[in-house]
Short mmCIF file of N, CA and C and ligand atoms in Angstrom, two decimals:
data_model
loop_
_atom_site.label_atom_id
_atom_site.label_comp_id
_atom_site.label_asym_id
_atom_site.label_seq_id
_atom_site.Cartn_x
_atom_site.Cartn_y
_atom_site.Cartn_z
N UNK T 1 0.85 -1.19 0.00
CA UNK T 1 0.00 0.00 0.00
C UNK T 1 0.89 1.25 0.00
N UNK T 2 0.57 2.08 -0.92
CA UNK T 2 1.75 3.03 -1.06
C UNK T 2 0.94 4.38 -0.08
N UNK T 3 2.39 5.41 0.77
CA UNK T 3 1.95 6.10 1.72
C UNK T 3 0.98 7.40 1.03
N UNK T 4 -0.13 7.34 2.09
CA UNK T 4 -1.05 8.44 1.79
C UNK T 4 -0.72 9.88 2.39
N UNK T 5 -0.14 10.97 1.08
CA UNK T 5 0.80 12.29 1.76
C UNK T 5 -0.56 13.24 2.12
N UNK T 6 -1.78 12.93 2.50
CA UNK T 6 -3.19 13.79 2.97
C UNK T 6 -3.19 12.95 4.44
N UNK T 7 -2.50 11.92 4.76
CA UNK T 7 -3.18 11.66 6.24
C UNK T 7 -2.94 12.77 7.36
N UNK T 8 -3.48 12.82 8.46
CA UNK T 8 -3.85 13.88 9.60
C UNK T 8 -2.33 14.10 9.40
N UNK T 9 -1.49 13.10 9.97
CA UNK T 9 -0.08 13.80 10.44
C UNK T 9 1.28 14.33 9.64
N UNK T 10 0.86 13.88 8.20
CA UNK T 10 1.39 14.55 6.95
C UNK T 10 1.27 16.29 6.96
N UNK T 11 -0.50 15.88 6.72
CA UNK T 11 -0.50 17.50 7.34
C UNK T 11 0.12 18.63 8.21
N UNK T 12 0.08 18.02 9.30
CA UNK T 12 0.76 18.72 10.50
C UNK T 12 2.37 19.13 10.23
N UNK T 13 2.82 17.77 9.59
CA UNK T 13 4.18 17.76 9.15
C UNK T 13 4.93 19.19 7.80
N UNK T 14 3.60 19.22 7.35
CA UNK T 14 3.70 20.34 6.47
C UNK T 14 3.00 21.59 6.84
N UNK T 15 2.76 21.62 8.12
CA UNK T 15 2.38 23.16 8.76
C UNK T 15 0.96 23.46 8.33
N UNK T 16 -0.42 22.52 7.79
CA UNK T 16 -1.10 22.62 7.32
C UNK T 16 -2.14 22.17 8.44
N UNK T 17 -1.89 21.82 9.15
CA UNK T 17 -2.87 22.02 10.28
C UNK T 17 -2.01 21.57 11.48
N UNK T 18 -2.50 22.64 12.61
CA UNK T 18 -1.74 23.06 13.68
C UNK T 18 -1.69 21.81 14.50
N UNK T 19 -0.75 22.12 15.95
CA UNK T 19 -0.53 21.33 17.02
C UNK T 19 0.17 21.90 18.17
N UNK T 20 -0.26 20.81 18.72
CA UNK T 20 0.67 21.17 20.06
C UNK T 20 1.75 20.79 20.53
N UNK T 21 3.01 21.23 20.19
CA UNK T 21 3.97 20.82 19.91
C UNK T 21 4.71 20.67 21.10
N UNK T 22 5.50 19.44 21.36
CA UNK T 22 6.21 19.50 22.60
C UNK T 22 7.89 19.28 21.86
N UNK T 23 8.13 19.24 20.99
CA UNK T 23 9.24 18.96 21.06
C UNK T 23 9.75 18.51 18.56
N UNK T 24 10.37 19.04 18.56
CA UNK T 24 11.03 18.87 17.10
C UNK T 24 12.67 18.88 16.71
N UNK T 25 13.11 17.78 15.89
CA UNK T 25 14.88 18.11 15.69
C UNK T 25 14.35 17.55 13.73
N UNK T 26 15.72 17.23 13.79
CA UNK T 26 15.21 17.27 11.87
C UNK T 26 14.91 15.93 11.40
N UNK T 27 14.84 14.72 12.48
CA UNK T 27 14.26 13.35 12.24
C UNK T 27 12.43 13.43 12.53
N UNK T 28 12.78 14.11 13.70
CA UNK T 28 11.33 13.47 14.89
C UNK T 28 10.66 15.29 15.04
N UNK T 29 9.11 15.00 15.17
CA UNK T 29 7.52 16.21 15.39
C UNK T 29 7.37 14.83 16.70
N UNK T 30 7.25 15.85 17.96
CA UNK T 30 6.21 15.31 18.82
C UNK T 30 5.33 16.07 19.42
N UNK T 31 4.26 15.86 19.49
CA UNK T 31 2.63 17.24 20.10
C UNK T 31 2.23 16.29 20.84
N UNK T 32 1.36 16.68 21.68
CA UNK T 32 -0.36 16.07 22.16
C UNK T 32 -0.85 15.87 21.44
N UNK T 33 -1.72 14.44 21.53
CA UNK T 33 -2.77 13.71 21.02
C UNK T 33 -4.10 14.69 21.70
N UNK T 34 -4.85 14.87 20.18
CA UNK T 34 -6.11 15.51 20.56
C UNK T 34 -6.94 15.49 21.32
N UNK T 35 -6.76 13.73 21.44
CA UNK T 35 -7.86 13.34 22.14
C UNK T 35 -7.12 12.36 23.01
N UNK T 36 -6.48 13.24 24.49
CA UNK T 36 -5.97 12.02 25.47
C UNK T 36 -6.62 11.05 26.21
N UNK T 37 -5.66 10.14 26.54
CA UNK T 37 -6.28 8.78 26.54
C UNK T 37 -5.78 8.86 28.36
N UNK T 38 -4.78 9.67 28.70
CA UNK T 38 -4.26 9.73 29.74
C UNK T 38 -3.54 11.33 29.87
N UNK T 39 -3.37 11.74 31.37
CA UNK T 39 -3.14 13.05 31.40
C UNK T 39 -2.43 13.92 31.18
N UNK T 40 -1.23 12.72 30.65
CA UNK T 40 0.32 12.94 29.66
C UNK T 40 -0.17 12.08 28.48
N UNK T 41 -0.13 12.63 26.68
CA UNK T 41 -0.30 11.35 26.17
C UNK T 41 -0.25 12.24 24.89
N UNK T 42 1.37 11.80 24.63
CA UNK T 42 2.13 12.58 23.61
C UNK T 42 1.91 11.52 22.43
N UNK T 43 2.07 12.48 21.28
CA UNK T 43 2.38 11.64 19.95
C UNK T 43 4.22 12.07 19.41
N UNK T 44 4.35 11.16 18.80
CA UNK T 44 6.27 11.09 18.56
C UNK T 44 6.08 10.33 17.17
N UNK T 45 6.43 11.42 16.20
CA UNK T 45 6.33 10.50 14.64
C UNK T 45 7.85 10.99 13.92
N UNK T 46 8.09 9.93 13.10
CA UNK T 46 9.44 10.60 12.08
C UNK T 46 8.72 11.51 11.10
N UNK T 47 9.97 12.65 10.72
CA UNK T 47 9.68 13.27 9.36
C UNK T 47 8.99 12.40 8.20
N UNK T 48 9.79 11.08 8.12
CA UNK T 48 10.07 10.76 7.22
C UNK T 48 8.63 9.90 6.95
N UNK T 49 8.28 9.39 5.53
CA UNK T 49 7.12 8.90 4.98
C UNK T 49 7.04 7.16 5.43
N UNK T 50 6.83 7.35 6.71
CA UNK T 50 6.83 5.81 7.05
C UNK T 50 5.22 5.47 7.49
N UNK T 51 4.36 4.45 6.96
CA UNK T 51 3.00 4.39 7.08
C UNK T 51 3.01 3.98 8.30
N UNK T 52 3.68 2.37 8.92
CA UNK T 52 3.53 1.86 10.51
C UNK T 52 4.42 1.26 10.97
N UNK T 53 4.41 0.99 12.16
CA UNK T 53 5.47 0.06 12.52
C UNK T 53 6.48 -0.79 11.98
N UNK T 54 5.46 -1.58 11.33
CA UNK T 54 6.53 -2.60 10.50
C UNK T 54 7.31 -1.49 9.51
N UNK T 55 6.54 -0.71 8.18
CA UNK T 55 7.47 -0.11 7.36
C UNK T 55 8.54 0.69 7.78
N UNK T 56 8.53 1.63 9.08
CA UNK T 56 9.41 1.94 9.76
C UNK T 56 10.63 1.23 10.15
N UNK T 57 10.33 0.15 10.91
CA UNK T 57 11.12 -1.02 11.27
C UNK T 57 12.28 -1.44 9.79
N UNK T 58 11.35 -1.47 8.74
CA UNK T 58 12.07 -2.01 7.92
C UNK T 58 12.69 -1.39 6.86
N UNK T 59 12.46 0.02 7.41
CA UNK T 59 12.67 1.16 5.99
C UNK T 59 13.37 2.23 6.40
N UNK T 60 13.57 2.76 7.70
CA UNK T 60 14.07 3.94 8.14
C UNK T 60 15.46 3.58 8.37
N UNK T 61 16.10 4.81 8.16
CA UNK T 61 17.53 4.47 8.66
C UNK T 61 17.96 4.33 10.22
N UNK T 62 19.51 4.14 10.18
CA UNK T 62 19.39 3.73 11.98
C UNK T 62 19.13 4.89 12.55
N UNK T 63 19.93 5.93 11.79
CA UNK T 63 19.42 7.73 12.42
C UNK T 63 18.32 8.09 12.60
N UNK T 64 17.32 7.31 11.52
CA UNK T 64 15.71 7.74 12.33
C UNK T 64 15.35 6.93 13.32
N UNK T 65 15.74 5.89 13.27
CA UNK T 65 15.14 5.21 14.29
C UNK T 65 15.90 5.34 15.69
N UNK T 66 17.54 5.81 15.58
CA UNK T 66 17.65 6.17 16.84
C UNK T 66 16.65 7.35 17.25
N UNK T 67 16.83 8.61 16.36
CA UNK T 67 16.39 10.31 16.55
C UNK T 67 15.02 9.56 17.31
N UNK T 68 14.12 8.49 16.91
CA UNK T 68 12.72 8.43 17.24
C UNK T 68 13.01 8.38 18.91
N UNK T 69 13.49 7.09 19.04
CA UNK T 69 13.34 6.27 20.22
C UNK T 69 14.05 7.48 21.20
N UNK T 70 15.48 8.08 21.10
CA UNK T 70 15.83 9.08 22.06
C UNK T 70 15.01 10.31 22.51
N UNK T 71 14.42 10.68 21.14
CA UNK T 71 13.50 11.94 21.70
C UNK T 71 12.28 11.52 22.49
N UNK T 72 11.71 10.01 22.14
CA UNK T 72 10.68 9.54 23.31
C UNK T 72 10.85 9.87 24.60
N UNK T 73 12.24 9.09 24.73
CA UNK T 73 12.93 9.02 26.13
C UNK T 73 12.82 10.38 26.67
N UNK T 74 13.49 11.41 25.88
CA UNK T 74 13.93 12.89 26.17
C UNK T 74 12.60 13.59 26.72
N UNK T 75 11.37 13.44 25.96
CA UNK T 75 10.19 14.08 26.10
C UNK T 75 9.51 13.46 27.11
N UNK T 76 9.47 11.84 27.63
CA UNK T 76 9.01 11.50 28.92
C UNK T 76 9.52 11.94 30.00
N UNK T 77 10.79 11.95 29.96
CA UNK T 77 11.55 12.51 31.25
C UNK T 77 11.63 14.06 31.45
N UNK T 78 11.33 14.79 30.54
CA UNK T 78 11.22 16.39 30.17
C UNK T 78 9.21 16.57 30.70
N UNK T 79 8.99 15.90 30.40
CA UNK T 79 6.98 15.98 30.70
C UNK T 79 7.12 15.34 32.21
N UNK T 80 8.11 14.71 33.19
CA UNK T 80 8.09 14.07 34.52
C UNK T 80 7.83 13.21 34.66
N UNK T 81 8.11 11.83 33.62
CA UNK T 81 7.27 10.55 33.87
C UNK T 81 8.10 9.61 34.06
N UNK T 82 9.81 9.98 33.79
CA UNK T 82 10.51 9.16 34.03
C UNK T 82 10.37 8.74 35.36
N UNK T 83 10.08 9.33 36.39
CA UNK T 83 10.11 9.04 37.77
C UNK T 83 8.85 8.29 38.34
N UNK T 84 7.66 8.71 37.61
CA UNK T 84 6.32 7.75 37.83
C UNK T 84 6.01 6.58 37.33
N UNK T 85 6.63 6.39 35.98
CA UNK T 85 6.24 5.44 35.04
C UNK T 85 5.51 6.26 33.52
N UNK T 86 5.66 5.63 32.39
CA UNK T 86 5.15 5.34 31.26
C UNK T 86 4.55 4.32 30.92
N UNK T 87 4.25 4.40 29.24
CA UNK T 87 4.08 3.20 28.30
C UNK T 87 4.10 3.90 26.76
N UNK T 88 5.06 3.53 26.71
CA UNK T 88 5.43 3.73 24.96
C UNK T 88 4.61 2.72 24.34
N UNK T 89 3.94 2.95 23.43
CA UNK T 89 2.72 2.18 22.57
C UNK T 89 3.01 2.23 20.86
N UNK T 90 3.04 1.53 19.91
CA UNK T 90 2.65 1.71 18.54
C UNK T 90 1.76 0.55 18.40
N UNK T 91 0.68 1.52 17.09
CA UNK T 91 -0.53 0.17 16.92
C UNK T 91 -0.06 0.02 15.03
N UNK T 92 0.13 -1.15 15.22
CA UNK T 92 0.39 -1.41 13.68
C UNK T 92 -0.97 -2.11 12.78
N UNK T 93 -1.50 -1.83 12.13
CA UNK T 93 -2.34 -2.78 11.38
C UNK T 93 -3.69 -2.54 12.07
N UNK T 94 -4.83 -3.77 11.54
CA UNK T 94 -6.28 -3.80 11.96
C UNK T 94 -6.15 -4.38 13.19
N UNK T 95 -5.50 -5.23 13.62
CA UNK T 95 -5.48 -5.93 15.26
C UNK T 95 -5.54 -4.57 16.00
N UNK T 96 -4.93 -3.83 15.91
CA UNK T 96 -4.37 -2.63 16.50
C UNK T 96 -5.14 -1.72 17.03
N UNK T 97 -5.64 -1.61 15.87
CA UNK T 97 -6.77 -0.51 15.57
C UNK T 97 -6.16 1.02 15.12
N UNK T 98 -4.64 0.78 14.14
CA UNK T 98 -4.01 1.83 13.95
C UNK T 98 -5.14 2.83 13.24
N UNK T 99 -5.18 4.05 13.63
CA UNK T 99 -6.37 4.84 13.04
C UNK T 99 -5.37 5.99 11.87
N UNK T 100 -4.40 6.32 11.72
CA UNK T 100 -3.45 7.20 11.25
C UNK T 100 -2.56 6.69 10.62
N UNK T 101 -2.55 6.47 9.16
CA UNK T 101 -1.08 6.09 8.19
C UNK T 101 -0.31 6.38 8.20
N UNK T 102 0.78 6.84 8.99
CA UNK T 102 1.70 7.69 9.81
C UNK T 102 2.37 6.90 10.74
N UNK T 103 3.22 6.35 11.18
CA UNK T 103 4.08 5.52 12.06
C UNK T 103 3.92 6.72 13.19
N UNK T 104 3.23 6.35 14.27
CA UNK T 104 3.35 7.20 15.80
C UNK T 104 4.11 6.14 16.54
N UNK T 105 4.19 7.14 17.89
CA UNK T 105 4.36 6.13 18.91
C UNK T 105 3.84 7.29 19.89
N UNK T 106 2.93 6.54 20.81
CA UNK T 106 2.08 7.02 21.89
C UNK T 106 3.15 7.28 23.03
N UNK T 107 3.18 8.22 23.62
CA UNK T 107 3.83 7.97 25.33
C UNK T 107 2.23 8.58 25.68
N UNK T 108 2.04 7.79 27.31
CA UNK T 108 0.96 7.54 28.23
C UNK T 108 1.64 7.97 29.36
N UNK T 109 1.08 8.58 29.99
CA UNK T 109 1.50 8.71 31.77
C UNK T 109 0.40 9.46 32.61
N UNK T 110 1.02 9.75 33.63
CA UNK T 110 0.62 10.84 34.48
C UNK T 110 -0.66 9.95 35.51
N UNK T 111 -0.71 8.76 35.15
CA UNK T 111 -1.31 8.25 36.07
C UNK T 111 -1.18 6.91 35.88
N UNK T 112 -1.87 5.51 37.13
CA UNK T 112 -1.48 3.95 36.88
C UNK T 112 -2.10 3.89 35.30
N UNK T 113 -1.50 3.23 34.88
CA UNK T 113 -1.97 2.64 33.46
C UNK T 113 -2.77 1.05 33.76
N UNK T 114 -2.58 0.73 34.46
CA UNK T 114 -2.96 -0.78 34.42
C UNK T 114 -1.79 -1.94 33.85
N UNK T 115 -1.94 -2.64 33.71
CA UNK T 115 -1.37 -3.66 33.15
C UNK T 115 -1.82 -4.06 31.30
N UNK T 116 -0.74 -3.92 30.87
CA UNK T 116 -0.40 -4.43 29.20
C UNK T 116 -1.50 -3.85 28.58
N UNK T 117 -2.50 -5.04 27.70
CA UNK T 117 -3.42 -4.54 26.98
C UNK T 117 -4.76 -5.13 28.02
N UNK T 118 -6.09 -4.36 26.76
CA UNK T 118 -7.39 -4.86 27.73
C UNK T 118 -7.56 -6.36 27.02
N UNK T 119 -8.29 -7.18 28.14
CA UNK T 119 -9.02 -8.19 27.69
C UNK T 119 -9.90 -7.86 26.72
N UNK T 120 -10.29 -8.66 26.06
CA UNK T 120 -11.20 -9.09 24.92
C UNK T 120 -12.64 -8.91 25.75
N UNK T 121 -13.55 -8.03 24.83
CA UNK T 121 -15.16 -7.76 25.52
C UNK T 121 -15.81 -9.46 25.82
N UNK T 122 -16.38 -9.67 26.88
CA UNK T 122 -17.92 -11.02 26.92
C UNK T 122 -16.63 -11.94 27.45
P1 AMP E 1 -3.61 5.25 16.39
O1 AMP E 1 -4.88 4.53 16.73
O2 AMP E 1 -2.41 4.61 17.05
O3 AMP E 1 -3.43 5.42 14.90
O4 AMP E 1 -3.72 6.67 17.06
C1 AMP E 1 -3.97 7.85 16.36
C2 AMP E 1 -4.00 8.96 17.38
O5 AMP E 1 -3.95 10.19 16.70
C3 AMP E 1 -5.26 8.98 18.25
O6 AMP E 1 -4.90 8.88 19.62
C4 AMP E 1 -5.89 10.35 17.92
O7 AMP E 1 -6.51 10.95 19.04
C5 AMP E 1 -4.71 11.13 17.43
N1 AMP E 1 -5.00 12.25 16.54
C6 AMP E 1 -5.80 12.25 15.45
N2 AMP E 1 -5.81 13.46 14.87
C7 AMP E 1 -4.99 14.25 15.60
C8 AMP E 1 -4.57 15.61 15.51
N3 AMP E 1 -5.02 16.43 14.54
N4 AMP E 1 -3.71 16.09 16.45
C9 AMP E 1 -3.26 15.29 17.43
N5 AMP E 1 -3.60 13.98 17.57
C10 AMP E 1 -4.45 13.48 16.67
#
């Protein structure tokens, strides 16, 4: 599936619709998620045209994929969560429920998260 340059975070990436930006270098955009899930609950994406997890994984260089993973780190411990706890998250695919063609990665905090994922509904 070839990458779609209209998804939400393309946009953003091209200054075409705003955010809330916590943090940018010339790999990695990280803002707030619009709609938090928790009372810290950043988004962290590469520049670069990577749709999800896997294509990332298998397509970015080591420089993006370090720039990703350090500025996570940098922006949890800069937002105060190194000391409480996190959860770094990516949803790849339909299991997932990835909603954005855009390789994110979620940081969560600011309160217990629970344990891993939810059980299955019934
Ligand atoms: P995912 O299910 O992993 O693809 O998550 C996509 C995330 O993007 C969701 O948590 C949305 O709330 C978030 N999101 C969608 N549109 C925007 C936006 N314009 N600005 C910030 N976050 C957004």
């Amino acid at each position: 599936m070839a990458y779609d340059r209209n998804n939400i975070f393309a946009r953003i990436l091209r200054g075409e619709i705003p955010c809330k930006k916590v943090f940018e270098d010339s790999h990695v955009l990280a803002f707030h998620d619009i709609n938090p899930q928790t009372p810290t609950h950043v988004l962290v994406i590469p520049r670069g045209e990577y749709e999800s997890a896997d294509d990332f994984a298998a397509k970015a260089s080591d420089a993006e994929i370090a720039a990703l993973l350090r500025a996570a780190g940098r922006i949890a411990r800069e937002q105060g969560l190194a000391e409480t706890g996190y959860r770094l998250l990516a949803n790849h695919g339909r299991d997932a429920h990835q909603e954005v063609p855009h390789f994110h990665l979620h940081i969560f905090g600011g309160r217990d998260l629970g344990r891993m994922v939810a059980k299955p509904a019934g």
